[in-house]
Amino acid sequence: MKNKQALKIKAKRQLVWYSFLIVSIVTLIVLTYIPMLQSVRYSFFDIQVVGFGEEKFVGLQNYEKIMNNASFLKSIGNTFILAFLSLVSIPVGFILATLINNIGKGKWQSFFRVGYYFPNIITGVSVVLIFQIVLKANGGLLNNALSFLTGQDVTIGWLSDSHFSRFGATILSVWGNMGYAMLINLASLQSIPGEIYEAAEVDGANGLKQWWYITIPQMKSCFAFLFITSMINGLARFTDLFIIGGNTSAGRPGGTLQTIMMYIYQFSFETPQYGIASAGAMILFVMTFVITLINLKMTGFFKKNKL
Amino acid sequence: MRAKKIRRALLIVILLVLLVIVLVPLAWSIVLSFDRTALSSLPDFSLVPHEFSLFNYEVAFTSIPLVRYYLNTIFVTVVHTFLAVFFALMCGYAFAKGDFIGKKFWFIFMLAVMMLPFESRMVPLYLQYKSWGMLDTYAPLLIGACAYVYGIFFAKQNIEAIPDSLRESAYIDGASDWRIFLKIILPLSKPLIATLSILQVLSNWNSYLWPLVVLRSSEKQLISVGVSIFNSQQDAIYYGPRMAVAVISAIPLSLMFLFLQKYIVQSIAVSGIKQ
Amino acid sequence: MKNYKRVLAMLMGTMMAVSALAGCSGTDSQNGSSASADSSVTESKQDEQTTPADDSSGGAANTELSGTLKLYGPGLFTDVGPDGNTDIVTGVSRPGYNEVLERWKELYPNVDVEIETIPWDNWKAACQTAALSGDVDIVLHGSSITSICEPLTEYLEQDPEVKDAVGMMAMRKNSDLAPLDEYVPYGLTVTVNPVMVVVDKEIFEHYGVELPDYENWTTEDVLALAEATTGTDPVTGEQTYGMSLIEAASANKNYIWASRAFNNVIYQWGDTLADTTVNFKNDTTKEVLDYINAFTPYTSPDYFEGLDTNNAYTEANNVAMIIIEDAYNAYNTIKAAGLEDKYMMAALPKIQGGEFDGITSSHMGDWNMAICNASQQKDLAWEFMKFMVTDEVVQQWLLDAFSIPANKEASGKLSGYMPSDYADAISYVVSTSPLEFSASANSCYDSSNFGTFANDLTTVINEMYQGNMDADEAMDYVQKNLDDYMSTLS
């Protein structure tokens, strides 16, 4: 009798917790998992435009084709190169955060916090438009500045020469993301307990040593977090590169900026081969999933949270 | 002491110089939006308009129903953000403090699709909304908000940092979990709410393809699509008016950030990042 | 305490509002689509409407047809909007599409037409998705997405006068319907955009170079003129450039005309696409690519970012020849600047050899309409498309909207709209361009059946321009992707 009562209470508790989750779970199933299963299905079919024309089951052929396709492999390479390059925003953000932290709390600090975060807010087509001019080969602002500094005539096509385009695209992303990296770094810096530094000072450690032996280790998980989020964002990078390429998914210039997402888009809509696009999407999904798992492992999710 | 002061002043100067460099492209866009000469050819770089005028803004307001698009976008963004943040907090609370069967499973279940590219499920999703008769309504733009995965993750990390003692004493007073959530967790989560809200607004404000596809009536369209229509109505790239439109559409975001920025820093500081 | 009640109340309120909204508009759209989806309703409506009309029969109005046509897509309708628009720089106004709809209503009082305009950004994705809704009858500019469009062959057989009336149609290839060396019409072209060369007569004069005879010049002549007009202008002392090719972002379009001028046939059509062989890698291709690249020294360094023509059509123009795709806009800009005497237009060089020997290599872009194959009222859609290319009022509207009608009679009136320095060259291209020809699917260049061919061409031409590839590497790159693609066809 008592057992039953206890069971009932337990069951009720379960229901209460599930009542918090149910809406999100249902939404995810209906709006993400079911469409995803559709995509999985399409990836086994020879299909051009969904809903039109014949669908022919081809098994793993789409995967075979895509894995043998030089452009797809190149787009995976591009995606990772761009994602790694965009990690520059982390050290940049850290340096900024350190400088801003050192001026102490006050009006100046919040001024810089806002100022440096601003580029993160303003995104979209217009920014790319401006950067196309800032980074243009002939008389662009950056080249002008470089010419002035080096005393030589610099004409690098940051967004138009395939040798430099990845750097140009990185300038764009670092500009947009360093504010976020700075903010997170700053928050982490400020949450390092002051006593550690005091103790170190007593032991006679100088500023540089403190920085190396205390600050950096304390920031480890912050860096890990930024690393993972930047990587995941990098894997899904699409819009700005699409605009740089003149509103095509070819990854202009020279295909160097074609990411996996752009490849998928190209085969979804521009040269419709939905089966191939879906296979690409599945491969991208698996890659992001693995990275997310690594993320959870690195942040100690599996150990600490006794879920 | 003096050395310290000088050092601080020096730091401020360095940071200011860097900030100016960082903000130059932005400042230039704003300048261009006020420049009457910024049309199909771009005027030389300068930090003041070559010929100051509000012409570009007039053009922007008269050529497309900007106000209408604006209101639509604000409506969609506000509702979307509200739903997203609320449900993210609910789930975050359950994952942070709850004790139920399948917790780990559901958490992975949610995170697994965190970055599933939207474009690749757009077509199936569209067909679903079609079968529900929801095309050309705002529903397809809003319902998805009920599962904001990144927000759930973030909320879980934040809510975990709230001490259990508060909850326990409420339990003893006989409060239910819902009551605790609404009366204790929510009020303590202001920074979290602020952060998630701004992240949501940022990612929604510029969304283009999905609204373009699901909204059929032009009077329901959002600003991102409106901007694109504006651009295609001109015979060439007219920089000034384009920048004007961009500036107008960025104003609400900037204001929102200015008001909320101090909460954002707080919530990032307590989230799991620094563990 | 109270605060949270308020929050809760707000939440509830919003939720209700949202659900109400979703509900309401849900029924809305159902109402909207019922006209096309629920045929019994349409029929009963039709009965009601035709009865009174029969009593008052007379006039040209067709009251038998009824329904609601839905048009979806980018292009001219988006550009002008329902009520017209005024370009902010040139100051020229164009009438809105409501004028077209009014005219249609006069002729077909019982057929409503709803136009949903979208911008060019991501238009293919938007059109494909919209077609899935089953609620689109005509896809504007849809012929490029053949899988969602209805071939027009039968309709054209029914109404042979349509084919006679227009100078161009949106042709594609489909081995199921016709041999691959022939064309299948997929869209009815409403307006055409011939690729033209804008020639700055002043620069030519300054260098003492004779103006081109565009009906007879060759590819070599163009190159020689570009060279002759590059340098320091002897009169003004300014740096000038001989040529501005079609913008680098669409460099493949330069390949379209150049490959045609060299008559570089690369396809050997088989019974199906899979049996077709593509010999992209050949000596003529090399010649074509090298030819395009030979213009590099005569183009402005700003060409690549698309900024070299910023000053075109102003007094400060420094490019002698500019290849453009939007002839009418260019003319309007010139006219607004009061520089009609400074410029002229020319056709691209003539084709050397092959089927089209001797005519200009200028191809025409178009804005077309296609019947969505998910439409329930294809005949009605055809009726509207026919109206767009044959009705006189519409042709006038097209001209007023600064477009070049595909309708031959209407495009003949162009000389009333611009001086002969411009109109003659445009008319020359429009009138010589063969009806049975498609710039996007022909025997030198086919962007619609061979995967990423167009994008790959853009890539290699840009790479050659930057000096990162030579013609051989470029050909290998494109041929490799073509082979990859062909291997997927089976």
PDB file of C-alpha atoms in Angstrom, chain B residues 36 39-42 55-56 59 63 75 79 82-83 86-87 122-123 126-127 130 132-139 142-143 179 182-183 186-187 190 208-210 212-213 215-218 220 225 228-236 238-239 241, chain C residues 1 4-5 7-8 10-11 14-15 18 21-22 25-30 70-72 78-81 85-90 92 94 116-123 125-126 129-136 306-307 310-311 326 329 332-333:
ATOM      1  CA  ARG B  36      23.752  62.849 -51.061  1.00  0.00           C
ATOM      2  CA  LEU B  39      24.854  56.850 -55.359  1.00  0.00           C
ATOM      3  CA  SER B  40      25.976  54.427 -57.986  1.00  0.00           C
ATOM      4  CA  SER B  41      29.559  55.425 -57.465  1.00  0.00           C
ATOM      5  CA  LEU B  42      31.050  55.508 -54.060  1.00  0.00           C
ATOM      6  CA  PHE B  55      17.642  62.292 -49.147  1.00  0.00           C
ATOM      7  CA  ASN B  56      18.646  58.644 -48.749  1.00  0.00           C
ATOM      8  CA  VAL B  59      14.109  57.421 -50.624  1.00  0.00           C
ATOM      9  CA  SER B  63      10.031  53.436 -52.112  1.00  0.00           C
ATOM     10  CA  PHE B  75       5.866  41.779 -33.886  1.00  0.00           C
ATOM     11  CA  VAL B  79       6.742  37.049 -29.983  1.00  0.00           C
ATOM     12  CA  PHE B  82       9.324  35.665 -25.860  1.00  0.00           C
ATOM     13  CA  LEU B  83       8.386  32.103 -26.718  1.00  0.00           C
ATOM     14  CA  PHE B  86      10.368  31.236 -21.916  1.00  0.00           C
ATOM     15  CA  PHE B  87      10.497  27.667 -23.146  1.00  0.00           C
ATOM     16  CA  MET B 122      13.501  23.747 -45.280  1.00  0.00           C
ATOM     17  CA  VAL B 123      11.638  21.933 -48.032  1.00  0.00           C
ATOM     18  CA  TYR B 126       7.529  23.789 -45.808  1.00  0.00           C
ATOM     19  CA  LEU B 127       5.494  20.786 -46.901  1.00  0.00           C
ATOM     20  CA  LYS B 130       1.456  23.429 -46.071  1.00  0.00           C
ATOM     21  CA  TRP B 132      -1.446  22.220 -41.789  1.00  0.00           C
ATOM     22  CA  GLY B 133      -2.715  25.107 -43.885  1.00  0.00           C
ATOM     23  CA  MET B 134      -0.382  27.525 -42.187  1.00  0.00           C
ATOM     24  CA  LEU B 135       1.354  29.027 -45.182  1.00  0.00           C
ATOM     25  CA  ASP B 136       1.186  32.772 -45.441  1.00  0.00           C
ATOM     26  CA  THR B 137       0.690  33.109 -41.704  1.00  0.00           C
ATOM     27  CA  TYR B 138       3.234  34.001 -39.072  1.00  0.00           C
ATOM     28  CA  ALA B 139       2.874  30.580 -37.492  1.00  0.00           C
ATOM     29  CA  LEU B 142       6.945  31.514 -34.591  1.00  0.00           C
ATOM     30  CA  ILE B 143       6.261  27.913 -33.693  1.00  0.00           C
ATOM     31  CA  ARG B 179       5.579  27.695  -8.443  1.00  0.00           C
ATOM     32  CA  LEU B 182       7.764  31.099 -11.718  1.00  0.00           C
ATOM     33  CA  LYS B 183       8.473  32.753  -8.396  1.00  0.00           C
ATOM     34  CA  LEU B 186      12.440  33.403 -13.199  1.00  0.00           C
ATOM     35  CA  PRO B 187      13.083  36.457 -11.031  1.00  0.00           C
ATOM     36  CA  LYS B 190      17.054  38.389 -15.330  1.00  0.00           C
ATOM     37  CA  TYR B 208      15.561  36.172 -44.862  1.00  0.00           C
ATOM     38  CA  LEU B 209      14.964  32.957 -46.749  1.00  0.00           C
ATOM     39  CA  TRP B 210      12.313  31.389 -44.542  1.00  0.00           C
ATOM     40  CA  LEU B 212      10.520  35.013 -48.019  1.00  0.00           C
ATOM     41  CA  VAL B 213       9.309  31.507 -48.676  1.00  0.00           C
ATOM     42  CA  LEU B 215       4.936  34.634 -46.393  1.00  0.00           C
ATOM     43  CA  ARG B 216       3.099  35.139 -49.636  1.00  0.00           C
ATOM     44  CA  SER B 217       1.240  38.390 -49.124  1.00  0.00           C
ATOM     45  CA  SER B 218       3.550  41.337 -49.456  1.00  0.00           C
ATOM     46  CA  LYS B 220       2.938  40.563 -44.218  1.00  0.00           C
ATOM     47  CA  VAL B 225      12.849  40.846 -47.462  1.00  0.00           C
ATOM     48  CA  SER B 228      16.044  43.062 -50.623  1.00  0.00           C
ATOM     49  CA  ILE B 229      13.042  44.226 -52.646  1.00  0.00           C
ATOM     50  CA  PHE B 230      14.251  47.774 -52.217  1.00  0.00           C
ATOM     51  CA  ASN B 231      17.662  46.808 -53.557  1.00  0.00           C
ATOM     52  CA  SER B 232      16.229  45.090 -56.594  1.00  0.00           C
ATOM     53  CA  GLN B 233      13.987  48.028 -57.428  1.00  0.00           C
ATOM     54  CA  GLN B 234      16.924  50.271 -58.128  1.00  0.00           C
ATOM     55  CA  ASP B 235      18.674  50.101 -61.443  1.00  0.00           C
ATOM     56  CA  ALA B 236      22.099  49.966 -59.856  1.00  0.00           C
ATOM     57  CA  TYR B 238      22.958  52.958 -54.866  1.00  0.00           C
ATOM     58  CA  TYR B 239      25.183  52.977 -51.828  1.00  0.00           C
ATOM     59  CA  PRO B 241      20.054  54.603 -49.842  1.00  0.00           C
TER      60      PRO B 241
ATOM     61  CA  MET C   1       4.863  38.844  -6.536  1.00  0.00           C
ATOM     62  CA  TYR C   4       5.079  37.460 -12.054  1.00  0.00           C
ATOM     63  CA  LYS C   5       1.374  37.200 -12.287  1.00  0.00           C
ATOM     64  CA  VAL C   7       4.296  38.055 -16.704  1.00  0.00           C
ATOM     65  CA  LEU C   8       2.160  34.958 -16.672  1.00  0.00           C
ATOM     66  CA  MET C  10       1.195  38.397 -20.620  1.00  0.00           C
ATOM     67  CA  LEU C  11       2.443  35.007 -21.637  1.00  0.00           C
ATOM     68  CA  THR C  14       0.522  36.270 -26.213  1.00  0.00           C
ATOM     69  CA  MET C  15      -0.043  32.583 -26.581  1.00  0.00           C
ATOM     70  CA  VAL C  18      -0.558  33.756 -31.502  1.00  0.00           C
ATOM     71  CA  LEU C  21      -3.549  34.561 -35.356  1.00  0.00           C
ATOM     72  CA  ALA C  22      -2.414  31.213 -36.627  1.00  0.00           C
ATOM     73  CA  SER C  25      -4.860  33.231 -41.079  1.00  0.00           C
ATOM     74  CA  GLY C  26      -4.990  29.499 -41.446  1.00  0.00           C
ATOM     75  CA  THR C  27      -8.571  29.756 -42.570  1.00  0.00           C
ATOM     76  CA  ASP C  28      -7.616  32.719 -44.673  1.00  0.00           C
ATOM     77  CA  SER C  29      -5.203  30.779 -46.750  1.00  0.00           C
ATOM     78  CA  GLN C  30      -7.664  27.955 -47.041  1.00  0.00           C
ATOM     79  CA  LYS C  70      -1.488  33.239 -58.926  1.00  0.00           C
ATOM     80  CA  LEU C  71       1.801  34.504 -60.212  1.00  0.00           C
ATOM     81  CA  TYR C  72       4.983  34.118 -58.243  1.00  0.00           C
ATOM     82  CA  THR C  78       9.029  43.242 -58.538  1.00  0.00           C
ATOM     83  CA  ASP C  79      11.019  46.096 -60.001  1.00  0.00           C
ATOM     84  CA  VAL C  80       8.076  48.321 -60.777  1.00  0.00           C
ATOM     85  CA  GLY C  81       5.758  47.230 -57.969  1.00  0.00           C
ATOM     86  CA  ASN C  85       8.444  53.389 -59.075  1.00  0.00           C
ATOM     87  CA  THR C  86      10.877  56.141 -59.771  1.00  0.00           C
ATOM     88  CA  ASP C  87      14.562  55.540 -60.007  1.00  0.00           C
ATOM     89  CA  ILE C  88      16.252  57.879 -57.596  1.00  0.00           C
ATOM     90  CA  VAL C  89      19.161  58.737 -59.806  1.00  0.00           C
ATOM     91  CA  THR C  90      17.843  58.810 -63.314  1.00  0.00           C
ATOM     92  CA  VAL C  92      12.651  58.141 -64.632  1.00  0.00           C
ATOM     93  CA  ARG C  94       7.942  53.399 -64.590  1.00  0.00           C
ATOM     94  CA  GLU C 116       3.390  37.836 -55.584  1.00  0.00           C
ATOM     95  CA  THR C 117       6.676  39.501 -56.284  1.00  0.00           C
ATOM     96  CA  ILE C 118       9.965  38.427 -54.788  1.00  0.00           C
ATOM     97  CA  PRO C 119      13.449  39.894 -55.053  1.00  0.00           C
ATOM     98  CA  TRP C 120      16.233  38.228 -57.040  1.00  0.00           C
ATOM     99  CA  ASP C 121      18.113  37.139 -53.934  1.00  0.00           C
ATOM    100  CA  ASN C 122      17.642  33.381 -53.531  1.00  0.00           C
ATOM    101  CA  TRP C 123      14.849  33.439 -56.078  1.00  0.00           C
ATOM    102  CA  ALA C 125      15.003  28.504 -53.816  1.00  0.00           C
ATOM    103  CA  ALA C 126      11.907  30.609 -53.232  1.00  0.00           C
ATOM    104  CA  THR C 129       9.462  26.016 -52.583  1.00  0.00           C
ATOM    105  CA  ALA C 130       6.476  28.114 -53.569  1.00  0.00           C
ATOM    106  CA  ALA C 131       5.680  25.724 -56.409  1.00  0.00           C
ATOM    107  CA  LEU C 132       5.403  22.979 -53.815  1.00  0.00           C
ATOM    108  CA  SER C 133       2.501  24.780 -52.230  1.00  0.00           C
ATOM    109  CA  GLY C 134       0.394  23.863 -55.245  1.00  0.00           C
ATOM    110  CA  ASP C 135      -0.840  27.389 -55.130  1.00  0.00           C
ATOM    111  CA  VAL C 136       1.165  28.906 -57.971  1.00  0.00           C
ATOM    112  CA  GLY C 306      32.577  45.287 -60.040  1.00  0.00           C
ATOM    113  CA  LEU C 307      33.528  48.887 -59.371  1.00  0.00           C
ATOM    114  CA  ASN C 310      31.084  53.391 -61.224  1.00  0.00           C
ATOM    115  CA  ASN C 311      31.661  56.446 -63.367  1.00  0.00           C
ATOM    116  CA  ASP C 326      20.557  45.820 -69.217  1.00  0.00           C
ATOM    117  CA  ASN C 329      18.557  50.911 -67.991  1.00  0.00           C
ATOM    118  CA  ASN C 332      18.025  55.739 -69.332  1.00  0.00           C
ATOM    119  CA  THR C 333      21.003  56.544 -67.176  1.00  0.00           C
TER     120      THR C 333
END
